[in-house]
Amino acid sequence: MNYSRFLTAVSAARRPSAIRILTELQQRSPPSLISLAGGAPNPDTFPFQFATIKVKNGDSIVFDEATMKRALQYSASPGIPELLSWMKGLQKSLHNPPTLAYSPENGQMEMCVTTGSQEGLCKVFEMLVNPGDNVLLDAPTYSGTLAALLPLGCNIINVPSDQHGMIPEALGDILSRWDPADAHAPGSSVPRVLYTIPNGGNPTGASMTAQRKQEVYELARKYDFLIIEDDPYYFLQFQKPWAPTFLSMDVDGRIIRTDSFSKILSSGLRIGFVTGPKPLVDRVVLHIQASTMHTSTFTQLMVSQLLQDWVWRRLTDLYYSRQVTALSRHHMTSLFPPLPVGLAEWHAPAAGMFLWIRLHGIADTKQLIMEKALEKEVLLVPGGVFNIDSSEACPYVRAAFSLSTPQQIDEFAQQIQGQSPRDSLVCHILSYCGHSLRQLPA
Ligand code: PMP
Ligand code: PLP
């Protein structure tokens, strides 16, 4: 793979930040090293001394004074070494990417820690997308992706999708307007990037089958484009075995995968990770050097200690028993038969936290949600915000069931009883949801 043709001029122009290199050198040196180099502040002057963080299973994470000093200090841009090596082990055991066997010049797998997967995504887009480039994705899609992509001035090509995600035949049709032989020609308009959310899509809840991934991957090989696999709901798949990922099929080194701890450990700690070919991940790290410098050392140490102490099995047990997955698995799959009177329809998701509901008889849900429902403090998102052009009419709403209790849903449904027909439509849907929630085991 020749990655240089994928890089924007800005990304290609990035050079290592001199002091960041010293910080990384220092991190790899023995503690006896006397460094007068990096501009690190003296942590003795910081007010925080030590910490004990209780974990829900009764364990504790203890930051003694020395660890606390490290947690409060600058650290290397790719991530702290113990967390990085833990995550590399995890990726190997979950996905065993074929690129692991490759030489460094040829797309050897690399990883870096990011401040949530959103940071990774934004930096990956800025590394790869030029104004005017054709970018493939299956809309409706995560609004944070659109927020990062649209200002880059690219031309987004929407690939048709259904409840199993992107449709490979439809992608093939779109691509057939180009000659694959032109992909490498200077100034070629053949798309060089495809973005997709393969599991429990936000907002659609759709999950791609292994077969579809393989077919999309073959098209990527034919037209020589990269695939950005944004998979924050990977760990929230309801069925086992979990679906094979694009990363696990990546014989060429054309997958950049973003993972997130937001939905399984904490969204507020802001931690995720990027996995992909080394030449590309190195570019993301250069961007990190110049922006956030690194994800909070405190956050990384806390997460790292949690993960070192736990075997992976216990972690999966933990979130399998947690509310998000339990709620989602029960009432998104078995407890949601289609609504009785044709008011609305949806597909039961196989992963994630979202139900994508089409309201019949409503051309656009924006006013319904942003005015009527917001007055009543309802937590639904009008579907239009996930469209490439957010001003387009959209008959869908996105419901996330990760936070609401049956009581909250009941309360809302009661509040809007007897309002206008449109309100009572929402009311009907919500009381139906509430009914389903009540059937859950405590
Ligand atoms: N600006 C200047 C002039 C600095 O010296 C530094 C840190 N050495 C920064 C910005 C970055 O600071 P922060 O750690 O808050 O990102
Ligand atoms: N990608 C998708 C598809 C998401 O739904 C989200 C969060 O909602 C993110 C990325 C951002 O996750 P993080 O909190 O790791 O930045």
Short mmCIF file of C-alpha atoms and ligand atoms in Angstrom, two decimals:
data_model
loop_
_atom_site.label_atom_id
_atom_site.label_comp_id
_atom_site.label_asym_id
_atom_site.label_seq_id
_atom_site.Cartn_x
_atom_site.Cartn_y
_atom_site.Cartn_z
CA MET A 1 0.00 0.00 0.00
CA ASN A 2 1.18 3.47 -0.87
CA TYR A 3 -0.44 5.67 1.75
CA SER A 4 1.00 8.98 0.58
CA ARG A 5 -1.69 9.37 -2.08
CA PHE A 6 -4.36 9.26 0.64
CA LEU A 7 -2.97 12.12 2.72
CA THR A 8 -4.14 15.72 2.61
CA ALA A 9 -1.45 18.35 2.12
CA VAL A 10 -1.92 19.45 5.74
CA SER A 11 -1.42 15.93 7.07
CA ALA A 12 1.59 15.27 4.82
CA ALA A 13 3.17 18.47 6.10
CA ARG A 14 3.01 17.46 9.78
CA ARG A 15 6.37 17.08 11.48
CA PRO A 16 7.07 15.75 14.98
CA SER A 17 6.91 18.31 17.75
CA ALA A 18 10.43 18.43 19.23
CA ILE A 19 9.46 18.53 22.91
CA ARG A 20 6.90 15.76 22.44
CA ILE A 21 9.70 13.48 21.20
CA LEU A 22 11.65 14.21 24.38
CA THR A 23 8.59 13.38 26.51
CA GLU A 24 8.28 10.03 24.76
CA LEU A 25 12.01 9.39 25.21
CA GLN A 26 11.72 10.20 28.89
CA GLN A 27 8.76 7.84 29.28
CA ARG A 28 10.87 4.97 27.93
CA SER A 29 13.93 5.81 30.08
CA PRO A 30 14.68 4.43 33.56
CA PRO A 31 13.30 6.55 36.44
CA SER A 32 16.92 7.40 37.38
CA LEU A 33 17.22 9.63 34.29
CA ILE A 34 17.78 13.23 35.32
CA SER A 35 15.92 15.27 32.77
CA LEU A 36 16.35 18.99 32.39
CA ALA A 37 14.72 18.75 28.99
CA GLY A 38 10.90 18.73 28.73
CA GLY A 39 8.95 21.76 29.95
CA ALA A 40 7.11 19.66 32.50
CA PRO A 41 5.77 21.48 35.54
CA ASN A 42 6.77 20.19 38.98
CA PRO A 43 3.87 18.03 40.20
CA ASP A 44 4.88 18.72 43.83
CA THR A 45 3.25 22.08 43.28
CA PHE A 46 -0.11 20.51 42.27
CA PRO A 47 -2.82 20.34 44.93
CA PHE A 48 -3.87 16.70 44.40
CA GLN A 49 -2.06 14.15 46.57
CA PHE A 50 -3.47 10.66 46.21
CA ALA A 51 -6.70 8.90 45.29
CA THR A 52 -8.65 5.74 45.95
CA ILE A 53 -11.33 4.99 43.38
CA LYS A 54 -13.87 2.34 44.33
CA VAL A 55 -14.92 0.03 41.56
CA LYS A 56 -18.49 -1.32 41.49
CA ASN A 57 -17.37 -4.91 42.03
CA GLY A 58 -15.75 -3.94 45.36
CA ASP A 59 -12.17 -3.58 44.07
CA SER A 60 -10.30 -0.31 44.39
CA ILE A 61 -7.89 1.56 42.15
CA VAL A 62 -5.27 3.20 44.32
CA PHE A 63 -3.13 6.10 43.13
CA ASP A 64 -0.34 6.45 45.70
CA GLU A 65 1.65 9.69 45.74
CA ALA A 66 4.10 8.57 43.04
CA THR A 67 1.33 7.33 40.73
CA MET A 68 -0.63 10.50 41.34
CA LYS A 69 2.36 12.60 40.26
CA ARG A 70 2.58 10.58 37.08
CA ALA A 71 -1.19 10.89 36.52
CA LEU A 72 -0.94 14.68 36.78
CA GLN A 73 1.99 14.98 34.38
CA TYR A 74 2.42 15.15 30.61
CA SER A 75 2.79 11.77 28.90
CA ALA A 76 3.54 10.40 25.44
CA SER A 77 1.17 11.32 22.59
CA PRO A 78 0.32 7.77 21.38
CA GLY A 79 -0.77 6.81 24.92
CA ILE A 80 0.84 5.43 28.08
CA PRO A 81 2.82 2.25 27.26
CA GLU A 82 0.97 -0.17 29.55
CA LEU A 83 -2.45 0.84 28.19
CA LEU A 84 -1.25 0.70 24.60
CA SER A 85 0.19 -2.77 24.99
CA TRP A 86 -2.98 -3.97 26.74
CA MET A 87 -5.07 -2.63 23.87
CA LYS A 88 -2.83 -4.18 21.23
CA GLY A 89 -3.31 -7.54 22.97
CA LEU A 90 -7.05 -6.94 22.98
CA GLN A 91 -7.20 -6.10 19.25
CA LYS A 92 -5.11 -9.14 18.46
CA SER A 93 -7.35 -11.44 20.48
CA LEU A 94 -10.62 -9.97 19.16
CA HIS A 95 -9.75 -9.31 15.52
CA ASN A 96 -6.36 -10.89 14.83
CA PRO A 97 -5.84 -8.52 11.88
CA PRO A 98 -3.82 -10.07 9.03
CA THR A 99 -1.80 -6.81 8.88
CA LEU A 100 -0.13 -7.79 12.17
CA ALA A 101 2.13 -10.05 10.15
CA TYR A 102 3.23 -7.26 7.81
CA SER A 103 6.50 -5.37 7.79
CA PRO A 104 6.54 -1.78 9.13
CA GLU A 105 6.75 -0.33 5.59
CA ASN A 106 3.71 -2.27 4.52
CA GLY A 107 0.95 -1.27 6.86
CA GLN A 108 1.88 -3.03 10.08
CA MET A 109 -0.95 -2.54 12.59
CA GLU A 110 -0.46 0.38 14.96
CA MET A 111 -2.63 1.92 17.65
CA CYS A 112 -2.97 5.15 19.58
CA VAL A 113 -5.11 6.37 22.45
CA THR A 114 -7.56 9.19 21.67
CA THR A 115 -9.75 11.49 23.72
CA GLY A 116 -12.87 9.53 22.81
CA SER A 117 -13.32 7.99 19.38
CA GLN A 118 -14.68 11.34 18.20
CA GLU A 119 -11.17 12.81 18.39
CA GLY A 120 -9.81 9.87 16.43
CA LEU A 121 -12.51 10.19 13.77
CA CYS A 122 -12.08 13.92 13.38
CA LYS A 123 -8.32 13.57 13.00
CA VAL A 124 -8.66 10.66 10.56
CA PHE A 125 -11.02 12.74 8.39
CA GLU A 126 -8.67 15.71 8.49
CA MET A 127 -5.80 13.41 7.49
CA LEU A 128 -7.63 11.94 4.48
CA VAL A 129 -10.29 14.30 3.15
CA ASN A 130 -9.59 17.21 0.81
CA PRO A 131 -12.12 19.81 -0.34
CA GLY A 132 -14.03 18.38 -3.30
CA ASP A 133 -13.16 14.73 -2.53
CA ASN A 134 -15.88 12.13 -2.96
CA VAL A 135 -16.53 10.39 0.37
CA LEU A 136 -18.78 7.32 0.67
CA LEU A 137 -21.05 6.73 3.66
CA ASP A 138 -24.45 5.29 4.52
CA ALA A 139 -26.71 8.11 5.72
CA PRO A 140 -28.52 8.72 7.97
CA THR A 141 -25.38 8.69 10.05
CA TYR A 142 -23.93 9.90 13.36
CA SER A 143 -24.28 13.67 13.53
CA GLY A 144 -20.77 13.97 15.05
CA THR A 145 -19.37 12.44 11.86
CA LEU A 146 -21.25 14.96 9.74
CA ALA A 147 -20.02 17.77 12.01
CA ALA A 148 -16.41 16.68 11.41
CA LEU A 149 -16.77 15.92 7.68
CA LEU A 150 -19.02 18.61 6.21
CA PRO A 151 -16.73 21.59 6.95
CA LEU A 152 -13.94 19.83 5.02
CA GLY A 153 -15.88 20.68 1.85
CA CYS A 154 -16.06 17.13 0.57
CA ASN A 155 -18.81 15.71 -1.62
CA ILE A 156 -20.61 13.05 0.39
CA ILE A 157 -22.06 10.19 -1.65
CA ASN A 158 -24.83 8.41 0.17
CA VAL A 159 -24.73 4.62 -0.24
CA PRO A 160 -28.20 3.06 0.13
CA SER A 161 -28.65 0.90 3.23
CA ASP A 162 -31.28 -1.17 5.05
CA GLN A 163 -31.57 -2.82 8.47
CA HIS A 164 -28.36 -4.73 7.71
CA GLY A 165 -26.43 -1.55 6.94
CA MET A 166 -24.73 -0.59 3.71
CA ILE A 167 -25.86 -2.57 0.64
CA PRO A 168 -22.80 -3.84 -1.29
CA GLU A 169 -24.68 -4.05 -4.63
CA ALA A 170 -25.71 -0.42 -4.29
CA LEU A 171 -22.11 0.53 -3.50
CA GLY A 172 -20.99 -1.44 -6.56
CA ASP A 173 -23.50 0.49 -8.71
CA ILE A 174 -22.24 3.83 -7.42
CA LEU A 175 -18.61 2.85 -8.00
CA SER A 176 -19.31 1.54 -11.50
CA ARG A 177 -19.35 5.13 -12.78
CA TRP A 178 -15.55 5.07 -12.34
CA ASP A 179 -12.86 2.95 -13.92
CA PRO A 180 -10.83 1.28 -11.15
CA ALA A 181 -7.72 1.82 -13.29
CA ASP A 182 -8.17 5.60 -12.76
CA ALA A 183 -7.94 5.35 -8.97
CA HIS A 184 -4.23 6.20 -8.95
CA ALA A 185 -4.33 8.91 -11.63
CA PRO A 186 -3.43 12.39 -10.35
CA GLY A 187 -6.60 14.39 -9.70
CA SER A 188 -8.77 11.27 -9.96
CA SER A 189 -12.27 11.61 -8.47
CA VAL A 190 -12.51 7.92 -7.51
CA PRO A 191 -13.52 7.91 -3.80
CA ARG A 192 -10.57 7.21 -1.52
CA VAL A 193 -12.53 6.94 1.73
CA LEU A 194 -15.61 5.04 2.88
CA TYR A 195 -17.03 5.57 6.38
CA THR A 196 -19.46 3.23 8.12
CA ILE A 197 -20.80 2.29 11.56
CA PRO A 198 -20.90 -1.53 11.33
CA ASN A 199 -22.79 -2.40 14.55
CA GLY A 200 -25.88 -0.86 16.14
CA GLY A 201 -25.61 2.14 13.83
CA ASN A 202 -26.30 5.61 15.17
CA PRO A 203 -29.16 6.47 14.52
CA THR A 204 -30.51 3.46 12.62
CA GLY A 205 -29.54 0.59 14.94
CA ALA A 206 -28.50 -1.36 11.82
CA SER A 207 -25.73 -3.99 11.96
CA MET A 208 -23.81 -5.26 8.94
CA THR A 209 -23.47 -8.97 8.26
CA ALA A 210 -20.03 -10.53 7.79
CA GLN A 211 -20.94 -11.31 4.18
CA ARG A 212 -21.71 -7.64 3.44
CA LYS A 213 -18.47 -6.54 5.05
CA GLN A 214 -16.53 -8.98 2.93
CA GLU A 215 -18.23 -7.70 -0.24
CA VAL A 216 -17.60 -4.06 0.66
CA TYR A 217 -13.98 -4.94 1.43
CA GLU A 218 -13.60 -6.54 -2.01
CA LEU A 219 -14.89 -3.32 -3.61
CA ALA A 220 -12.35 -1.38 -1.53
CA ARG A 221 -9.61 -3.59 -2.99
CA LYS A 222 -10.94 -3.17 -6.53
CA TYR A 223 -11.16 0.63 -6.34
CA ASP A 224 -8.32 1.00 -3.83
CA PHE A 225 -10.05 3.01 -1.11
CA LEU A 226 -9.68 3.05 2.68
CA ILE A 227 -12.49 2.07 5.06
CA ILE A 228 -13.09 3.93 8.31
CA GLU A 229 -14.77 1.44 10.65
CA ASP A 230 -16.38 3.47 13.45
CA ASP A 231 -17.47 0.80 15.92
CA PRO A 232 -18.39 2.24 19.35
CA TYR A 233 -21.23 -0.30 19.77
CA TYR A 234 -19.09 -3.36 19.04
CA PHE A 235 -19.20 -4.36 22.70
CA LEU A 236 -22.97 -3.83 22.81
CA GLN A 237 -23.86 -6.63 20.41
CA PHE A 238 -26.75 -8.65 21.81
CA GLN A 239 -25.90 -11.94 20.17
CA LYS A 240 -22.78 -14.07 20.39
CA PRO A 241 -20.55 -14.74 18.60
CA TRP A 242 -19.88 -11.11 17.77
CA ALA A 243 -19.73 -10.31 14.06
CA PRO A 244 -16.29 -10.42 12.37
CA THR A 245 -15.00 -6.89 11.86
CA PHE A 246 -13.54 -5.17 8.80
CA LEU A 247 -10.25 -5.11 10.76
CA SER A 248 -10.27 -8.91 10.97
CA MET A 249 -10.51 -9.10 7.14
CA ASP A 250 -7.86 -6.50 6.45
CA VAL A 251 -5.30 -8.31 4.32
CA ASP A 252 -4.09 -5.09 2.63
CA GLY A 253 -3.91 -2.56 5.47
CA ARG A 254 -6.84 -0.39 4.31
CA ILE A 255 -8.94 -0.36 7.51
CA ILE A 256 -8.79 2.41 10.08
CA ARG A 257 -10.85 1.37 13.05
CA THR A 258 -12.05 3.63 15.85
CA ASP A 259 -13.03 2.04 19.17
CA SER A 260 -14.56 3.75 22.17
CA PHE A 261 -14.68 3.13 25.90
CA SER A 262 -17.58 5.61 26.13
CA LYS A 263 -20.38 3.08 26.09
CA ILE A 264 -18.73 0.50 28.36
CA LEU A 265 -16.54 2.32 30.93
CA SER A 266 -17.33 6.03 30.87
CA SER A 267 -18.21 8.63 28.28
CA GLY A 268 -17.01 11.52 30.44
CA LEU A 269 -13.48 10.20 30.92
CA ARG A 270 -13.09 10.71 27.14
CA ILE A 271 -11.09 7.73 25.99
CA GLY A 272 -11.04 5.68 22.82
CA PHE A 273 -8.47 4.23 20.45
CA VAL A 274 -7.54 4.17 16.78
CA THR A 275 -6.21 1.02 15.09
CA GLY A 276 -4.84 0.93 11.56
CA PRO A 277 -1.80 0.85 9.31
CA LYS A 278 1.23 2.35 11.08
CA PRO A 279 1.93 5.06 8.46
CA LEU A 280 -1.60 6.43 8.99
CA VAL A 281 -1.81 6.09 12.78
CA ASP A 282 1.57 7.87 13.00
CA ARG A 283 -0.01 10.82 11.14
CA VAL A 284 -2.90 10.90 13.63
CA VAL A 285 -0.35 10.97 16.46
CA LEU A 286 1.45 13.94 14.87
CA HIS A 287 -1.88 15.76 14.87
CA ILE A 288 -2.42 14.82 18.53
CA GLN A 289 1.05 16.18 19.33
CA ALA A 290 -0.05 19.50 17.89
CA SER A 291 -3.52 19.65 19.47
CA THR A 292 -4.46 17.85 22.71
CA MET A 293 -0.84 16.52 23.18
CA HIS A 294 -2.32 13.34 24.65
CA THR A 295 -5.43 11.97 26.32
CA SER A 296 -5.52 12.86 30.04
CA THR A 297 -2.78 10.85 31.78
CA PHE A 298 -5.07 10.52 34.82
CA THR A 299 -7.80 8.97 32.67
CA GLN A 300 -5.36 6.62 30.97
CA LEU A 301 -3.83 5.42 34.24
CA MET A 302 -7.23 4.89 35.80
CA VAL A 303 -8.52 2.87 32.85
CA SER A 304 -5.24 1.01 32.51
CA GLN A 305 -5.27 -0.06 36.16
CA LEU A 306 -8.85 -1.22 35.86
CA LEU A 307 -8.06 -3.28 32.77
CA GLN A 308 -4.79 -4.72 34.10
CA ASP A 309 -6.59 -5.88 37.23
CA TRP A 310 -9.43 -7.48 35.39
CA VAL A 311 -9.26 -10.23 32.92
CA TRP A 312 -11.21 -9.43 29.79
CA ARG A 313 -13.81 -12.07 30.61
CA ARG A 314 -14.81 -10.23 33.77
CA LEU A 315 -15.15 -6.98 31.90
CA THR A 316 -17.47 -8.47 29.32
CA ASP A 317 -19.47 -10.09 32.14
CA LEU A 318 -19.73 -6.72 33.79
CA TYR A 319 -21.19 -4.86 30.91
CA TYR A 320 -23.29 -7.75 29.84
CA SER A 321 -25.01 -7.48 33.18
CA ARG A 322 -25.18 -3.71 33.00
CA GLN A 323 -28.30 -1.71 32.43
CA VAL A 324 -27.60 -0.50 28.91
CA THR A 325 -27.14 -3.92 27.43
CA ALA A 326 -29.87 -5.52 29.52
CA LEU A 327 -32.41 -2.86 28.60
CA SER A 328 -31.41 -2.80 24.99
CA ARG A 329 -31.27 -6.52 24.53
CA HIS A 330 -34.63 -7.17 26.11
CA HIS A 331 -36.93 -4.59 24.77
CA MET A 332 -35.26 -3.78 21.50
CA THR A 333 -35.29 -7.36 20.38
CA SER A 334 -37.87 -9.60 22.03
CA LEU A 335 -40.22 -7.05 23.60
CA PHE A 336 -40.76 -4.84 20.57
CA PRO A 337 -43.27 -6.37 18.22
CA PRO A 338 -44.44 -3.93 15.55
CA LEU A 339 -46.88 -1.29 16.81
CA PRO A 340 -50.45 -2.50 16.44
CA VAL A 341 -52.21 0.27 14.55
CA GLY A 342 -49.70 1.21 11.90
CA LEU A 343 -48.63 4.39 13.70
CA ALA A 344 -44.98 3.66 13.40
CA GLU A 345 -42.47 1.02 12.38
CA TRP A 346 -38.92 -0.02 13.15
CA HIS A 347 -36.46 -2.85 12.84
CA ALA A 348 -35.26 -4.52 16.02
CA PRO A 349 -31.54 -3.71 16.34
CA ALA A 350 -28.94 -6.41 17.00
CA ALA A 351 -26.58 -4.04 18.83
CA GLY A 352 -26.24 -0.59 20.33
CA MET A 353 -28.67 1.72 22.10
CA PHE A 354 -30.90 3.10 19.40
CA LEU A 355 -34.30 2.50 17.91
CA TRP A 356 -34.95 4.27 14.60
CA ILE A 357 -38.70 4.84 14.44
CA ARG A 358 -40.58 5.85 11.32
CA LEU A 359 -43.75 7.76 12.21
CA HIS A 360 -46.49 7.21 9.68
CA GLY A 361 -48.43 10.21 8.44
CA ILE A 362 -45.74 12.71 9.45
CA ALA A 363 -43.54 14.11 6.70
CA ASP A 364 -41.03 15.74 9.03
CA THR A 365 -40.56 15.09 12.74
CA LYS A 366 -38.56 18.24 13.44
CA GLN A 367 -41.42 20.45 14.58
CA LEU A 368 -43.09 17.64 16.50
CA ILE A 369 -39.93 16.94 18.47
CA MET A 370 -38.26 20.34 18.73
CA GLU A 371 -41.41 22.22 19.71
CA LYS A 372 -44.18 20.00 21.01
CA ALA A 373 -42.13 17.23 22.59
CA LEU A 374 -39.33 19.46 23.85
CA GLU A 375 -41.90 21.49 25.80
CA LYS A 376 -42.61 18.24 27.61
CA GLU A 377 -38.91 17.45 27.97
CA VAL A 378 -38.96 14.33 25.87
CA LEU A 379 -35.70 12.69 24.90
CA LEU A 380 -36.15 11.93 21.22
CA VAL A 381 -34.03 13.20 18.35
CA PRO A 382 -35.70 14.27 15.09
CA GLY A 383 -34.22 12.10 12.35
CA GLY A 384 -33.29 14.98 10.06
CA VAL A 385 -30.15 15.80 12.05
CA PHE A 386 -28.62 12.55 10.82
CA ASN A 387 -29.16 13.41 7.15
CA ILE A 388 -26.35 14.82 5.06
CA ASP A 389 -28.63 17.79 4.37
CA SER A 390 -30.26 18.38 7.75
CA SER A 391 -32.93 20.66 6.24
CA GLU A 392 -34.47 17.74 4.32
CA ALA A 393 -37.82 16.49 5.68
CA CYS A 394 -37.46 13.28 7.67
CA PRO A 395 -40.28 11.09 9.05
CA TYR A 396 -38.02 9.32 11.58
CA VAL A 397 -37.13 9.87 15.23
CA ARG A 398 -34.26 8.29 17.15
CA ALA A 399 -35.02 6.85 20.57
CA ALA A 400 -32.16 5.89 22.91
CA PHE A 401 -33.14 3.56 25.72
CA SER A 402 -29.90 3.61 27.62
CA LEU A 403 -31.06 6.08 30.29
CA SER A 404 -34.85 6.23 30.59
CA THR A 405 -36.58 4.29 33.34
CA PRO A 406 -40.06 2.86 32.84
CA GLN A 407 -41.28 5.49 35.33
CA GLN A 408 -39.86 8.38 33.31
CA ILE A 409 -41.46 7.11 30.16
CA ASP A 410 -44.79 6.63 31.94
CA GLU A 411 -44.59 10.13 33.38
CA PHE A 412 -44.02 11.64 29.99
CA ALA A 413 -46.77 9.63 28.39
CA GLN A 414 -49.19 10.79 31.11
CA GLN A 415 -48.15 14.41 30.76
CA ILE A 416 -49.12 14.61 27.14
CA GLN A 417 -52.32 12.56 27.31
CA GLY A 418 -55.22 14.32 25.67
CA GLN A 419 -53.11 16.80 23.70
CA SER A 420 -53.24 17.29 19.94
CA PRO A 421 -53.36 14.21 17.66
CA ARG A 422 -49.64 14.61 16.96
CA ASP A 423 -48.83 14.69 20.67
CA SER A 424 -50.96 11.67 21.26
CA LEU A 425 -49.02 9.84 18.56
CA VAL A 426 -45.79 10.36 20.49
CA CYS A 427 -47.69 9.51 23.65
CA HIS A 428 -48.86 6.27 22.15
CA ILE A 429 -45.36 5.25 21.16
CA LEU A 430 -43.93 6.15 24.54
CA SER A 431 -46.59 4.42 26.58
CA TYR A 432 -45.92 1.39 24.42
CA CYS A 433 -42.21 1.68 25.25
CA GLY A 434 -43.09 2.11 28.92
CA HIS A 435 -45.19 -1.03 28.77
CA SER A 436 -42.26 -2.94 27.33
CA LEU A 437 -39.88 -1.53 29.91
CA ARG A 438 -42.15 -2.67 32.74
CA GLN A 439 -41.78 -6.24 31.57
CA LEU A 440 -38.04 -6.15 32.22
CA PRO A 441 -36.64 -8.02 35.19
CA ALA A 442 -35.61 -5.57 37.94
N1 PMP B 1 1.41 27.41 24.98
C1 PMP B 1 2.64 27.54 25.51
C2 PMP B 1 3.40 28.84 25.28
C3 PMP B 1 3.19 26.50 26.30
O1 PMP B 1 4.43 26.60 26.83
C4 PMP B 1 2.41 25.30 26.51
C5 PMP B 1 2.87 24.15 27.33
N2 PMP B 1 4.22 23.99 27.48
C6 PMP B 1 1.16 25.20 25.90
C7 PMP B 1 0.67 26.27 25.16
C8 PMP B 1 0.30 23.96 26.02
O2 PMP B 1 -0.24 23.84 27.29
P1 PMP B 1 -1.34 22.75 27.72
O3 PMP B 1 -0.59 21.71 28.49
O4 PMP B 1 -2.32 23.53 28.58
O5 PMP B 1 -1.99 22.23 26.48
N1 PLP B 2 -19.15 7.26 16.63
C1 PLP B 2 -20.44 6.96 16.79
C2 PLP B 2 -21.17 6.18 15.73
C3 PLP B 2 -21.13 7.37 17.97
O1 PLP B 2 -22.44 7.06 18.11
C4 PLP B 2 -20.43 8.10 18.96
C5 PLP B 2 -21.10 8.60 20.18
O2 PLP B 2 -22.30 8.76 20.27
C6 PLP B 2 -19.08 8.39 18.72
C7 PLP B 2 -18.46 7.95 17.56
C8 PLP B 2 -18.25 9.20 19.68
O3 PLP B 2 -17.82 8.44 20.76
P1 PLP B 2 -16.75 8.94 21.82
O4 PLP B 2 -17.51 9.27 23.07
O5 PLP B 2 -15.83 7.75 21.99
O6 PLP B 2 -16.04 10.13 21.26
#
